[in-house]
Amino acid sequence: MIETIRSLGRWGLNTFERLGRAHIFLFQVLTGIPGLAFRGSLVVQQLFYVGVLSFALILVSGLFVGMVLGLQGYNTLVDFGAEESLGVLVSLSLVRELGPVVAALLFAGRAGSALTAEIGLMKSTEQLSGMEMMAVDPIRRVISPRFLAGFISMPLLAAIFSAVGIFGGFLVGHGLLGVDDGAFWSQMQVKTDWYGDVLNGVIKSVVFGFVVTWIALFEGYDAIPTSEGVGRATTRTVVHSAFAILGLDFVLTALMFGD
Amino acid sequence: MPLIKIRDLHFYRGDKAIFEGVNIDIHRGKITAIMGPSGTGKTTLLRLIGGQLRPDKGTIEVDGQDVHKLSHSELYELRKRMGMLFQSGALLTDINVFENVAFPIREHTQLPESMIRNLVLMKLQAVGLRCARDMMPSELSGGMARRVALARAMTLDPMMIMYDEPFTGQDPISMGTLVNLIHKMNEAMRLTSIIVSHDVVETAEIADFIYLLSGGKVIEKGSSVQLKKSSSQWVQQFMQGLPDGPVPFHYPGVSFSDDLLSPEEIV
Ligand SMILES: Nc1ncnc2c1ncn2[C@@H]1O[C@H](COP(=O)(O)OP(=O)(O)OP(=O)(O)O)[C@@H](O)[C@H]1O
Ligand SMILES: [Mg+2]
């Protein structure tokens, strides 16, 4: 009994200590960002690894999610004779929810896990220590550019996901099921609000990008420098990111669309 | 005044004491060797000097500055003047040998490309790896990687270099060359060198002063001649590498027979 309480206490202390470290880490990473103004090439390189290499995954997934939305939406709407509204259904689901959320989940799996593994391995092979001793701050040189790249890539990827998804919905709706294309696009344009829907979706993806990149980089930087430690950290990145994305999505949705 | 002044150094890993009251002076322009059995904390000592670890008690001064009282930027300024060769090499694995050696120059100076090229090739020539410059770190052998790391540690022409096991994994020829190189660099560039090494013969040959560490304390210090004449059995055994004597080979703990006779650990 006492032992259980003790281990619970230890777990609590460890968790809060880690949380504290994560915030100090975030602070250090953010202070390194202004200096990147002179090191643009570092960011561009990371934009390629973090963003461009996730592109294909986002493209394909977006297309299929949109196509499924088109099929399912049509089947429901057609019973009410409202299949003309398919465009609205597809665009609102994607722009408000699925775009940011699914893109962020994919991003965590594709780019987040890679970031954690990379940083964790750099730590375990003493590359980060080596940089420190060469008077190069590894947080500024290695972490900050990756953070900025993740933060920039995520909203763009989510936007691409939504755009491709809408196109996928159109392909199925118009091409396969014969929904009138004029109605599809015009209803969508009328019912999708620039501020209420698009901007809120963008805000979500910005928040997700921030959090996922933060989690991924911190897990790598804080990993126990062994192969097992890095492996666990990579798993934690994906799991914690998923929790964070879904939890924050609920909170943000409640704040934005709640009233 | 010594370049590095370590006073009453205490350092613990959990409950285990690594250092308990160590005093060391490293003099300018000299080669100082730190020797001791595996696991005594030689690498830890170098990390303490470099400011990567914090002592629990005591001070470390480098060039008159207390390493652990410096601000972040002051510490990084100081580190520009310290070179360190890691036991593992610690090369950056995503760039090739040339870029690894060029890395500190690119990070800290605005030199033109042609000058960087000359500098890097010069350093690589010194360690015999000029023609391996396009190889990636994963393609190097352990000994080659350590030589690249040595070239990298020299690139900024620091005031001091700390070598952590520079000779392990070297064949007799490159070992001889490296011993010579470290010796010559120390004279030509007025460097201060700290060598951590198990290669007693090679190290004793070039070291001006030797510290023997064990059990968290300095056991003996002096020039290699003095140490060879030392009356301590411990020192004699270590310097000559004899298997029997007071130097423990085993990590401390319960005796082997007790361990064999304690079945309660078996679940
Ligand atoms: N990260 C760590 N956590 C806990 N203990 C550590 C850690 N790193 C080293 N130690 C302990 O500190 C002691 C000194 O380690 P260190 O690497 O400094 O030894 P060393 O003298 O360099 O040995 P070697 O000659 O084998 O390289 C060892 O007993 C080791 O168990
Ligand atoms: Mg060591």
PDB file of C-alpha atoms in Angstrom, chain A residues 39 42 45 118 122 125-138 140-141 146, chain B residues 47 50 52 72 76 79-80 82 84 86 88 90-94 103-104 107-108 152 162:
ATOM      1  CA  ARG A  39      21.185  31.510 -40.932  1.00  0.00           C
ATOM      2  CA  LEU A  42      19.662  26.098 -41.937  1.00  0.00           C
ATOM      3  CA  GLN A  45      17.297  22.711 -45.247  1.00  0.00           C
ATOM      4  CA  GLU A 118      17.528  12.129 -35.193  1.00  0.00           C
ATOM      5  CA  MET A 122      22.808  12.839 -32.127  1.00  0.00           C
ATOM      6  CA  THR A 125      26.606   9.581 -30.271  1.00  0.00           C
ATOM      7  CA  GLU A 126      27.845  12.676 -28.387  1.00  0.00           C
ATOM      8  CA  GLN A 127      27.355  14.919 -31.405  1.00  0.00           C
ATOM      9  CA  LEU A 128      25.472  17.452 -29.298  1.00  0.00           C
ATOM     10  CA  SER A 129      28.163  17.384 -26.589  1.00  0.00           C
ATOM     11  CA  GLY A 130      30.773  17.705 -29.286  1.00  0.00           C
ATOM     12  CA  MET A 131      29.106  20.835 -30.607  1.00  0.00           C
ATOM     13  CA  GLU A 132      28.928  22.316 -27.130  1.00  0.00           C
ATOM     14  CA  MET A 133      32.661  21.857 -26.748  1.00  0.00           C
ATOM     15  CA  MET A 134      33.217  23.514 -30.126  1.00  0.00           C
ATOM     16  CA  ALA A 135      31.367  26.475 -28.622  1.00  0.00           C
ATOM     17  CA  VAL A 136      28.371  25.897 -30.870  1.00  0.00           C
ATOM     18  CA  ASP A 137      25.133  25.916 -28.909  1.00  0.00           C
ATOM     19  CA  PRO A 138      23.310  22.779 -30.098  1.00  0.00           C
ATOM     20  CA  ARG A 140      20.473  27.226 -31.464  1.00  0.00           C
ATOM     21  CA  ARG A 141      22.288  25.362 -34.201  1.00  0.00           C
ATOM     22  CA  ARG A 146      13.975  22.368 -36.819  1.00  0.00           C
TER      23      ARG A 146
ATOM     24  CA  ARG B  47      33.673  17.323 -19.008  1.00  0.00           C
ATOM     25  CA  GLY B  50      34.712  22.005 -20.257  1.00  0.00           C
ATOM     26  CA  GLN B  52      29.443  20.389 -19.343  1.00  0.00           C
ATOM     27  CA  HIS B  72      26.187  31.142 -20.988  1.00  0.00           C
ATOM     28  CA  TYR B  76      30.896  29.691 -24.992  1.00  0.00           C
ATOM     29  CA  ARG B  79      35.121  27.115 -25.135  1.00  0.00           C
ATOM     30  CA  LYS B  80      36.253  28.650 -28.414  1.00  0.00           C
ATOM     31  CA  MET B  82      39.421  24.990 -25.704  1.00  0.00           C
ATOM     32  CA  MET B  84      38.430  18.684 -27.044  1.00  0.00           C
ATOM     33  CA  PHE B  86      36.097  13.016 -27.532  1.00  0.00           C
ATOM     34  CA  SER B  88      34.117   8.453 -29.323  1.00  0.00           C
ATOM     35  CA  ALA B  90      31.753  12.690 -31.804  1.00  0.00           C
ATOM     36  CA  LEU B  91      31.871  13.539 -35.508  1.00  0.00           C
ATOM     37  CA  LEU B  92      28.738  14.935 -37.098  1.00  0.00           C
ATOM     38  CA  THR B  93      27.386  11.997 -39.052  1.00  0.00           C
ATOM     39  CA  ASP B  94      25.422  13.879 -41.692  1.00  0.00           C
ATOM     40  CA  PHE B 103      32.514  23.036 -39.099  1.00  0.00           C
ATOM     41  CA  PRO B 104      34.058  25.110 -36.278  1.00  0.00           C
ATOM     42  CA  GLU B 107      30.480  28.510 -37.310  1.00  0.00           C
ATOM     43  CA  HIS B 108      32.867  31.007 -35.775  1.00  0.00           C
ATOM     44  CA  ARG B 152      38.766  19.208 -35.912  1.00  0.00           C
ATOM     45  CA  MET B 162      41.999  17.975 -24.093  1.00  0.00           C
TER      46      MET B 162
END
